Coordinates of C-alpha atoms in Angstrom, one line a residue:
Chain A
X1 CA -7.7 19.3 -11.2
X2 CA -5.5 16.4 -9.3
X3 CA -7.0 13.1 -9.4
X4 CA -6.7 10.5 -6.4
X5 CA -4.0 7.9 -7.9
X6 CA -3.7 5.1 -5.9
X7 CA -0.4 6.1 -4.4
X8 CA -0.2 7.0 -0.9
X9 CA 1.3 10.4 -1.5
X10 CA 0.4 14.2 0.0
X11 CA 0.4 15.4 -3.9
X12 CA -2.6 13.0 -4.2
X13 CA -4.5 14.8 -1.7
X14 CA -5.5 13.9 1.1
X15 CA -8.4 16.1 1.3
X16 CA -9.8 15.8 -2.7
X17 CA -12.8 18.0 -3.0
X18 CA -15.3 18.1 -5.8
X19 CA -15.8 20.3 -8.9
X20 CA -16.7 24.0 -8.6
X21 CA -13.6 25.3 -10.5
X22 CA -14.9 29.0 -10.8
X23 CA -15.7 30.2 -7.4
X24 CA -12.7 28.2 -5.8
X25 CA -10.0 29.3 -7.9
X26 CA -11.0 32.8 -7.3
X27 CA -10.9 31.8 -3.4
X28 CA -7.5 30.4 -3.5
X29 CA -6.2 33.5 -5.3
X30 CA -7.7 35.8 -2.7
X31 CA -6.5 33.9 0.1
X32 CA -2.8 33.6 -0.9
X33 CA -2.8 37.6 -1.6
X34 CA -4.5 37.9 1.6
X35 CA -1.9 36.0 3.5
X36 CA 1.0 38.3 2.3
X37 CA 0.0 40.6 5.0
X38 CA 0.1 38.2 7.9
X39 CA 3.3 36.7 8.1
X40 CA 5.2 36.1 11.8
X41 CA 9.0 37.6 11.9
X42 CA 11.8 35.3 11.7
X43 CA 13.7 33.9 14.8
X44 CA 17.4 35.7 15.5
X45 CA 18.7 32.4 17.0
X46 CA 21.1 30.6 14.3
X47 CA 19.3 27.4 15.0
X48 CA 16.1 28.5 15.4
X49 CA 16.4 30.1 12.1
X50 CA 17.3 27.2 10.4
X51 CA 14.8 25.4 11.6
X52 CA 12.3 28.1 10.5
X53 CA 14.1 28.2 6.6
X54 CA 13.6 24.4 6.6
X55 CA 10.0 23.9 7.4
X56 CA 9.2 27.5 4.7
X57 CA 6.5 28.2 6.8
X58 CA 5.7 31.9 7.4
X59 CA 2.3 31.6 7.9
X60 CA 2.4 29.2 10.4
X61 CA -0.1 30.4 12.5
X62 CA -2.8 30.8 10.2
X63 CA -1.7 27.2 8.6
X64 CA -2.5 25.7 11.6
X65 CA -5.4 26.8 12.4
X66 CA -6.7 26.1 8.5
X67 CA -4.8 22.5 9.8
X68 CA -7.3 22.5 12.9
X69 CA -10.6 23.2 11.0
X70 CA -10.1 21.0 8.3
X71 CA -9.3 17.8 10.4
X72 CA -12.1 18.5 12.7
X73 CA -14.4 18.9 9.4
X74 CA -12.8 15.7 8.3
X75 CA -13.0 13.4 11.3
X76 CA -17.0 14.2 11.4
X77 CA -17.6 14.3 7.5
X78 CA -15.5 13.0 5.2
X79 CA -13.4 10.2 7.1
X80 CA -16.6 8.0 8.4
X81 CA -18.0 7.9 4.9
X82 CA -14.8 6.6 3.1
X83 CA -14.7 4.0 6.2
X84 CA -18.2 2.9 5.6
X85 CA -17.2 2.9 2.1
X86 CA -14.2 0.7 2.3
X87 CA -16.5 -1.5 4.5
X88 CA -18.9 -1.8 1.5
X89 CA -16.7 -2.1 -1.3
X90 CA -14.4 -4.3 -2.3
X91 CA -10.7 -3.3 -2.9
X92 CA -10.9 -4.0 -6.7
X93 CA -13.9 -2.0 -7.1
X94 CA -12.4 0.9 -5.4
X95 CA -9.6 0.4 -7.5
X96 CA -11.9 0.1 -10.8
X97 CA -13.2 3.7 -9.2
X98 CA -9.8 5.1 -8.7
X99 CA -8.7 3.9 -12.1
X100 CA -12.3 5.9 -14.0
X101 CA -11.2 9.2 -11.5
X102 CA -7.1 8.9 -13.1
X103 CA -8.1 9.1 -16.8
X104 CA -10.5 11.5 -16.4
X105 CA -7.9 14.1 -15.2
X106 CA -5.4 11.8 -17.7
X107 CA -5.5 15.6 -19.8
X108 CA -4.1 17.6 -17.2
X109 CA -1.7 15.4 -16.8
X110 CA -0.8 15.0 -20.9
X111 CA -1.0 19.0 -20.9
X112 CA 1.4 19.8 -17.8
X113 CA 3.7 16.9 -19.1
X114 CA 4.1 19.4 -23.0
X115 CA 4.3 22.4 -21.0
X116 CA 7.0 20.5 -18.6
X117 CA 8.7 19.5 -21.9
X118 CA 8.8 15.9 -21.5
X119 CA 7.2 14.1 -25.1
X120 CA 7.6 10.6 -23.7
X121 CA 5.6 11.9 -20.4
X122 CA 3.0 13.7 -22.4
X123 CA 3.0 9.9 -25.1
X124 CA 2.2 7.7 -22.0
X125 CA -0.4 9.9 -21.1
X126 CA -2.1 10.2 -24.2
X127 CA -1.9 6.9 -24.9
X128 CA -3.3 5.7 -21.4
X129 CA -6.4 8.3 -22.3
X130 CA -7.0 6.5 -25.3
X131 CA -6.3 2.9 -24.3
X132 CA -8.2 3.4 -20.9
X133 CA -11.3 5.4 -22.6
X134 CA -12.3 2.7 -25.3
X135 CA -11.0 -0.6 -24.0
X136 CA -10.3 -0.1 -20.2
X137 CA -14.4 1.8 -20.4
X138 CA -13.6 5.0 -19.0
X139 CA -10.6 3.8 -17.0
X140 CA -12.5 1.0 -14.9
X141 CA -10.1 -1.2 -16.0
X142 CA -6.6 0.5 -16.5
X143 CA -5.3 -1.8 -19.9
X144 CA -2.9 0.8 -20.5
X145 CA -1.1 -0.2 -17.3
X146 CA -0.7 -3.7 -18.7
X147 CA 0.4 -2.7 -21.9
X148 CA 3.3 -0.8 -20.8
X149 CA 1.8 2.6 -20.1
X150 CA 2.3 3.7 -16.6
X151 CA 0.8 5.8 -14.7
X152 CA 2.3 9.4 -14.0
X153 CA 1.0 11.8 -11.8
X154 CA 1.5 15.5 -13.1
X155 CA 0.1 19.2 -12.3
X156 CA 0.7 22.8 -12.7
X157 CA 2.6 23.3 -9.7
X158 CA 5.2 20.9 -10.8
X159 CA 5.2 22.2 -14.4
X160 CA 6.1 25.2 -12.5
X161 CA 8.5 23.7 -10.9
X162 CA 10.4 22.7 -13.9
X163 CA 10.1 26.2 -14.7
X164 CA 12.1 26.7 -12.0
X165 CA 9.4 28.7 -10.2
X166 CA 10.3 28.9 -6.3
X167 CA 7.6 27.0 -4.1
X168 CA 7.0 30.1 -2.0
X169 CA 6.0 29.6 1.1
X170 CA 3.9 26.5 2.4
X171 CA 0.0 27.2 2.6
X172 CA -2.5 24.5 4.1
X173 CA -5.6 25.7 2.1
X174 CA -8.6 24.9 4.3
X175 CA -10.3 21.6 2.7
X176 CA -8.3 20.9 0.2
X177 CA -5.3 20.2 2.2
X178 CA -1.5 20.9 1.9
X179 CA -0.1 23.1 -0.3
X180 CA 2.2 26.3 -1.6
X181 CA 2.1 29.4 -3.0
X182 CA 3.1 28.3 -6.6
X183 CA 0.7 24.7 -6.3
X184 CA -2.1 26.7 -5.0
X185 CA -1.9 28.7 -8.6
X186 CA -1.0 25.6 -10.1
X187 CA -4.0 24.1 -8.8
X188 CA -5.7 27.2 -10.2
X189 CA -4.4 26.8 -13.9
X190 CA -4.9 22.8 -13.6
X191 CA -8.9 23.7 -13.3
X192 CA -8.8 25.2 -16.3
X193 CA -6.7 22.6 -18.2
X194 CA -9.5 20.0 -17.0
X195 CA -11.5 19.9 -20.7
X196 CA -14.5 18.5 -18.5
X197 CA -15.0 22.2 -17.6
X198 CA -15.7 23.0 -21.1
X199 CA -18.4 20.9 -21.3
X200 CA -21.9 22.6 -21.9
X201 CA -23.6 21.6 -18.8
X202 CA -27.2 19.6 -20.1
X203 CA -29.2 18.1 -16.6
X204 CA -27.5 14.6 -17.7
X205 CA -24.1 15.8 -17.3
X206 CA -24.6 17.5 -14.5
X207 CA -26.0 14.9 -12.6
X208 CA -22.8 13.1 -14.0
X209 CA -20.6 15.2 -12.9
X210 CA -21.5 15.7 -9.3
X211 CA -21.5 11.5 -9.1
X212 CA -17.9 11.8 -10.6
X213 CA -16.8 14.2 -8.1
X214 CA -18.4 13.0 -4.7
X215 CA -17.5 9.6 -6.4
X216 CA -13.5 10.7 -6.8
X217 CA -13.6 12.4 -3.6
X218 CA -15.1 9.6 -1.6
X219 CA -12.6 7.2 -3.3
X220 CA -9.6 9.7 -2.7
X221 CA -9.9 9.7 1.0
X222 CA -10.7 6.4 1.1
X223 CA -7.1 5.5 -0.5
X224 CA -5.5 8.2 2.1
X225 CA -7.3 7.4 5.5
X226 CA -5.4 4.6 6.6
X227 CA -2.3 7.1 6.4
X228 CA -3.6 10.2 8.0
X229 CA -4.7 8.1 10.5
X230 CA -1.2 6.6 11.3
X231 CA 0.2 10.7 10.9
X232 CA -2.2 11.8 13.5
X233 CA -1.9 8.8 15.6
X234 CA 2.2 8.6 15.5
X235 CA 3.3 11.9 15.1
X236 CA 3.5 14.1 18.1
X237 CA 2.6 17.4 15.7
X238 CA 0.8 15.9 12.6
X239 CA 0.7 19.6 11.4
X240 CA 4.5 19.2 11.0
X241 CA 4.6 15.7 9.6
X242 CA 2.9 16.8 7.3
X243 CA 4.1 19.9 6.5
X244 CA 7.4 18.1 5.9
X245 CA 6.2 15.1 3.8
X246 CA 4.5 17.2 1.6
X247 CA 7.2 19.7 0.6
X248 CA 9.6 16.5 0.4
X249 CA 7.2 14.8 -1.7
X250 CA 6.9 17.8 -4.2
X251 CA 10.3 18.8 -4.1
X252 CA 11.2 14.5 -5.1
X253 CA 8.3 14.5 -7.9
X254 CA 9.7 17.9 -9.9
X255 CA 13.3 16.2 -9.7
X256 CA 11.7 13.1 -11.0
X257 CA 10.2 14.9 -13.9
X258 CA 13.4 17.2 -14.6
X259 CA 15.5 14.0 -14.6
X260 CA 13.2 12.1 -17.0
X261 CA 15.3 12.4 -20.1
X262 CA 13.8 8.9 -21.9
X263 CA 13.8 9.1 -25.4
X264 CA 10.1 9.2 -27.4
X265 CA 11.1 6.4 -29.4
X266 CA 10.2 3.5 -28.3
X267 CA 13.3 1.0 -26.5
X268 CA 13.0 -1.7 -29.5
X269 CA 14.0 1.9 -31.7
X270 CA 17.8 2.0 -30.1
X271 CA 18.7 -1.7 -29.8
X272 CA 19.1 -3.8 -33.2
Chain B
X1 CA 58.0 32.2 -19.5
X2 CA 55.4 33.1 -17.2
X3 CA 53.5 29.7 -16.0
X4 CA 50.5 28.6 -17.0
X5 CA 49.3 26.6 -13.5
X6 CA 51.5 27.5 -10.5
X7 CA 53.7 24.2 -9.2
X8 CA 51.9 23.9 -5.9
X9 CA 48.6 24.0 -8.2
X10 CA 50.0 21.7 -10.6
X11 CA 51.2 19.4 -7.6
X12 CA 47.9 19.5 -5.9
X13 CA 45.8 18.8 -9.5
X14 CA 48.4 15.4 -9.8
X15 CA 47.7 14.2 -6.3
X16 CA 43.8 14.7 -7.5
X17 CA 44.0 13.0 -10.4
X18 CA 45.9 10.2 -9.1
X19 CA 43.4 9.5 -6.5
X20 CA 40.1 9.7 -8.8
X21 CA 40.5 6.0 -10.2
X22 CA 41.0 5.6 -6.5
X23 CA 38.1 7.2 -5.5
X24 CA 35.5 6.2 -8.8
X25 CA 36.7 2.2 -7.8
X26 CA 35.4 2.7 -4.3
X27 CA 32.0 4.6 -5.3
X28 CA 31.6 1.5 -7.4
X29 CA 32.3 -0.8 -4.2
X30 CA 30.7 0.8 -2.3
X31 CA 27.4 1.1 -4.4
X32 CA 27.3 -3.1 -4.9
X33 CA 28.4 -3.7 -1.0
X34 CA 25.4 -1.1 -0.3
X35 CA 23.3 -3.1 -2.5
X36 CA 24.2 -6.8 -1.6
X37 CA 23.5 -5.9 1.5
X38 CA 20.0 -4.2 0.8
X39 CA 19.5 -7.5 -1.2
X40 CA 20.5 -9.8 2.1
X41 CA 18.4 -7.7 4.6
X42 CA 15.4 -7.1 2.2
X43 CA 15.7 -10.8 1.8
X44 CA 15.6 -11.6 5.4
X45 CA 12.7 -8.9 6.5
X46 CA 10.6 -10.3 3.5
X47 CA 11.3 -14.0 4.3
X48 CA 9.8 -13.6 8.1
X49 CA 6.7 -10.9 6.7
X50 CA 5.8 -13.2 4.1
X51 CA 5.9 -16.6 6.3
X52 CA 3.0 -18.3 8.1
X53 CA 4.3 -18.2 11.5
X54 CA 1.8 -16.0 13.8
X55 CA 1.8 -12.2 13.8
X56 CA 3.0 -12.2 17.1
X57 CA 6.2 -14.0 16.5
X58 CA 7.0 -12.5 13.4
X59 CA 7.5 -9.2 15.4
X60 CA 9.8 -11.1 17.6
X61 CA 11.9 -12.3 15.3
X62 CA 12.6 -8.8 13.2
X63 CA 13.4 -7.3 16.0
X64 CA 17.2 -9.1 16.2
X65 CA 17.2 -8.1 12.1
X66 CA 16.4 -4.8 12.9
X67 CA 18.8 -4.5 15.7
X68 CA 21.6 -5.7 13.9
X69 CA 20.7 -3.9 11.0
X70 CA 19.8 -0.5 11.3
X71 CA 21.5 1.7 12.7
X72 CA 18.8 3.1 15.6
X73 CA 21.3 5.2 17.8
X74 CA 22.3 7.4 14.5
X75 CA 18.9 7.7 14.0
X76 CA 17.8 8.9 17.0
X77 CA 20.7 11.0 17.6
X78 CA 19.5 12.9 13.7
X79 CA 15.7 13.1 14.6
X80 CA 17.0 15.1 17.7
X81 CA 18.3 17.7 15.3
X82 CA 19.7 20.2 16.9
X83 CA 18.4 19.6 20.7
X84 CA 20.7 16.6 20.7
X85 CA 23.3 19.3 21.4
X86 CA 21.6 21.1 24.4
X87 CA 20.3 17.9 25.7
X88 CA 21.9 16.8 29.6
X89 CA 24.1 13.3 28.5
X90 CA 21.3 11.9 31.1
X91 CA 18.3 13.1 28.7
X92 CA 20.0 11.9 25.5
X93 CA 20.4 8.1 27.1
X94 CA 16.6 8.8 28.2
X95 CA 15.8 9.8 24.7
X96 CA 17.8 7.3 22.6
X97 CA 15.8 4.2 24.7
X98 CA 12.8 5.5 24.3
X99 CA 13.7 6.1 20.4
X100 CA 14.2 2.4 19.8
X101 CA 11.0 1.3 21.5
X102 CA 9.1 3.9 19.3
X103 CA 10.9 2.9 16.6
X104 CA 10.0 -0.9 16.7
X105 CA 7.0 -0.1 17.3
X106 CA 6.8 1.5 14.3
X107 CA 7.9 -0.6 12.1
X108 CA 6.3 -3.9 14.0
X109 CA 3.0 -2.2 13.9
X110 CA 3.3 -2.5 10.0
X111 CA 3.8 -5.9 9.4
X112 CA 0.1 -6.8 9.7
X113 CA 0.0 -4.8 6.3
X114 CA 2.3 -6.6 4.4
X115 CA 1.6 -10.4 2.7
X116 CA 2.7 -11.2 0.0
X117 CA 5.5 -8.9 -0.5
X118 CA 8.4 -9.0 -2.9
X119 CA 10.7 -6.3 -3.8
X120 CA 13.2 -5.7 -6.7
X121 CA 16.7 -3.6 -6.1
X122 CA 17.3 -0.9 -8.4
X123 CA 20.5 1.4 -9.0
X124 CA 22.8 2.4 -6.1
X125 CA 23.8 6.1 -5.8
X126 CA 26.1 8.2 -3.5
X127 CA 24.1 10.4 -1.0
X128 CA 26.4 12.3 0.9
X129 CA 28.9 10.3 3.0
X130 CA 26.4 7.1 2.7
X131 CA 24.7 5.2 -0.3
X132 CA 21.6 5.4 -1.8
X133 CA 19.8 2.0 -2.4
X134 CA 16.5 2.1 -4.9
X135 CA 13.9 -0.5 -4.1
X136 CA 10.4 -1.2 -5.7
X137 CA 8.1 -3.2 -2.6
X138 CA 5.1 -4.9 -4.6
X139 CA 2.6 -5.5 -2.5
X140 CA -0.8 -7.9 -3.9
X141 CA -3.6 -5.8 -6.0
X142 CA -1.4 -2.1 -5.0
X143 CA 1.0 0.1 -7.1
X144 CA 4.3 -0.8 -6.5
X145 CA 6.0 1.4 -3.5
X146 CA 9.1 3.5 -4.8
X147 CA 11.6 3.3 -1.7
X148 CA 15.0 3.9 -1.8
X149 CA 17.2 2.5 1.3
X150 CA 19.9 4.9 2.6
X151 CA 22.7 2.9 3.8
X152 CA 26.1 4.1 6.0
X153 CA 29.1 2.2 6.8
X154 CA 30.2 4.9 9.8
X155 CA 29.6 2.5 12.6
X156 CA 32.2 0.1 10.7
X157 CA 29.6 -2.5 8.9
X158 CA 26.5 -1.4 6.4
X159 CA 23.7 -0.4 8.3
X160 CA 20.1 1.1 7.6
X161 CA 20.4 4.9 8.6
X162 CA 17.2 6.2 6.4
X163 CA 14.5 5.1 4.0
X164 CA 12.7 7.6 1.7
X165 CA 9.8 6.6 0.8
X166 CA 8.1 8.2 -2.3
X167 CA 10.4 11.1 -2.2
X168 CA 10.0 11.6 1.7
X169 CA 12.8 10.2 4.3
X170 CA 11.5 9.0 7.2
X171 CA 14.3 10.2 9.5
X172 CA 13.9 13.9 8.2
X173 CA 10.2 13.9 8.7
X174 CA 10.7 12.4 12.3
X175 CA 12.7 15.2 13.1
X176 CA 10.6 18.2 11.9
X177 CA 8.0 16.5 14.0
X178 CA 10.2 16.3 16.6
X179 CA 11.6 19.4 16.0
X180 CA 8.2 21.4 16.1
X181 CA 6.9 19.5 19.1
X182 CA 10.0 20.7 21.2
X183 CA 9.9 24.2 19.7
X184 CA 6.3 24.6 21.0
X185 CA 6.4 23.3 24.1
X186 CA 9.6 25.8 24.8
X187 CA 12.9 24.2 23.7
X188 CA 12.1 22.0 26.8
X189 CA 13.6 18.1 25.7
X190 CA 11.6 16.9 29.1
X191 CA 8.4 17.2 27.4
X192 CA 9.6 15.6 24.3
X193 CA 10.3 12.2 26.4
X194 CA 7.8 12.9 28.3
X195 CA 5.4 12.5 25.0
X196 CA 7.3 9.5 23.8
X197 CA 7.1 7.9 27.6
X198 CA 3.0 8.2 26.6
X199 CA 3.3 7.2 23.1
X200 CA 5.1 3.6 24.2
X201 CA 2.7 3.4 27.0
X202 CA -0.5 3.7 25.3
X203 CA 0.6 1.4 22.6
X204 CA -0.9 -1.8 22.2

């Protein structure tokens, strides 16, 4: 499960959607065995070619028209309510929001940072669970931010990644936005990290559950409009702005995490 | 005695290692000139976003700082991609004009967004011919912004030629967009300014 960070990134998804691990992970498998059967030959031209290895896009066609549904859905749905949203609620409340959305997926991340390899990673994000559960209530107030603990996004597909598991070819899954072959499994395997899935499901937590979710989604596009709506106002093909920022964006975050070689002993450890 | 590294090798491994001081001292100027001068232009951009003068004439006055500081033409020319080759010289002046005006107004439109901004230069590292400048932008109640400034000397002083924002560059994205929009509207470069002719006029 991503959560909606607060940074203006594709990995935080533009298009969050709630809860209902189950019947979409099965979709998302389905589709991308579907797809294998519909790809479009590559161009002979040198150039052309090149073009067509850069953007890693053989399913182009379908893409797009995933691309065409979902912002239609969104401009009618989804974007007015996170406008009337940001009208009614202040910026640090959203943030406050944001901030309870993070730590609840503050697992995934701690369990993709171990299977990544990275102790410090996986330390800062345990830490921030436990700081931002007890004293920052839930993670409306992120204390573990101003004690030092950053905040790290992490998922399956970049764990992945470190594997050194190619992306595959680029995917825009309908609703939940941008994507690849190996984060749309990722994305798959992150569901089931999520321990909130594992919760036995009484009429309380339900109820809790969907808030958290139409709550996180809400919240999540609410951080992205504002950018979507400068892509598809400046870009003269949003699809392939971003297309682009996307795969740059996840190809920088799994070089950032491959690259993080800090020590799990803290700074004060190393210097006497 | 049969030789261990031929003499035209061994020559060629000398003339190598003598150079690499050579070469090592001038990645090292080249990293603080690329980030003095980050410093310097960060400095100037933040001093006019920050001030109290109207929105209006804070646009006017970046756009001399961003004239003499970024390199537009090399931009323009790289967003192109490879239809800056099979472009008539008369479409590539077109083009290059009409690049700066989108451009600006790009990066003028933004400067409502930012108050209260400070920024804090990081590491400098080689990327490819040019240097790689790592900034943090801080703006009031939002994460910090991870942006790294790429910086190229080719048109004989340090000049802006990228900035990758959160592990995206701008200029590479610009192209692909570009690059798309040209390929489906049939490798035609007229319909590319065509598009940008609208974009400039129906920006306000």
């Amino acid at each position: 499960m991503r959560a909606e960070t607060g940074s203006n990134s594709w990995s935080s998804r533009p298009f969050p959607s709630p809860r209902r691990p189950a019947l979409r992970v099965v979709g998302v498998m389905l589709g991308l065995l579907g797809l294998a059967s519909c790809a479009a030959p590559p161009p002979t031209d040198p150039d052309a070619l090149a073009e067509y290895k850069e953007a890693n896009d053989r399913y182009e066609k379908l893409n797009r028209k995933a691309f065409g549904i979902t912002m239609w859905a969104n401009k009618y749905t989804l974007r007015p309510v996170a406008k009337a949203y940001i009208w009614a609620v202040p910026r640090p409340l959203r943030n406050a929001f944001g901030g309870l959305y993070q730590t609840m997926n503050e697992p995934v991340v701690f369990f993709n940072d171990v299977g990544a390899g990275r102790p410090r990673r996986a330390g800062d994000a345990f830490v921030r669970w436990c700081i931002n559960m007890t004293v920052g209530i839930g993670g409306l107030i992120d204390v573990a931010n101003y004690a030092g603990y950053k905040h790290h996004d992490n998922d399956a597909g970049l764990t992945l990644a470190t594997w050194g598991v190619p992306s595959g070819p680029y995917l825009f899954l309908p609703v939940l936005g941008p994507s690849s072959f190996r984060d749309g499994i990722g994305y798959g395997i992150d569901v089931g990290l999520s321990p909130w899935n594992y919760v036995p499901r009484g009429y309380g937590l339900l109820t809790f559950n969907w808030a958290y979710n139409i709550m996180g989604t809400i919240n999540g596009m609410a951080t992205n409009v504002d950018a979507l709506d400068q892509v598809m106002k400046d870009s003269l093909d949003p699809y392939a702005t971003i297309r682009s920022a996307y795969q740059q964006q996840r190809k920088a975050m799994a070089e950032a995490i491959k690259n993080d070689h800090r020590a799990t002993v803290p700074d004060w450890y190393h210097t006497k | 005695m049969q030789r261990f590294i031929p003499r035209r090798h061994a020559l060629a491994l000398l003339a190598a290692l003598a150079t690499m001081p050579v070469a090592s001292a001038w990645a090292v100027d080249a990293g603080a000139q690329a980030r003095s001068f980050v410093t310097m232009f960060g400095s100037k951009l933040v001093g006019v976003v920050n001030s109290d003068i109207s929105l209006e004439k804070k646009k006017q006055d970046i756009l001399p700082l961003l004239e003499q500081y970024v390199d537009v033409d090399a931009i323009g020319r790289y967003c192109l991609g490879r239809y800056w080759r099979t472009a008539t010289p008369d479409q590539q002046a077109r083009y290059i004009k009409l690049f700066h005006q989108v451009l600006v107004n790009a990066i003028t439109d933004k400067i409502g967004d930012y108050r209260g901004v400070t920024f804090v230069v990081g590491t400098s590292a080689p990327s490819g011919d040019d240097t790689a400048v790592s900034t943090v932008i801080n703006r009031p109640g939002q994460p910090g912004a991870d942006t790294q400034w790429i910086i190229s000397t080719a048109s004989g002083s340090p000049k802006v030629v990228d900035v990758v924002g959160e592990g995206a560059s701008l200029r590479l994205t610009q192209r692909q967009d570009y690059g798309s929009f040209i390929a489906r509207n049939g490798g035609n470069v007229d319909a590319l300014l065509r598009a940008l002719d609208k974009q400039i006029a129906n920006h306000h």
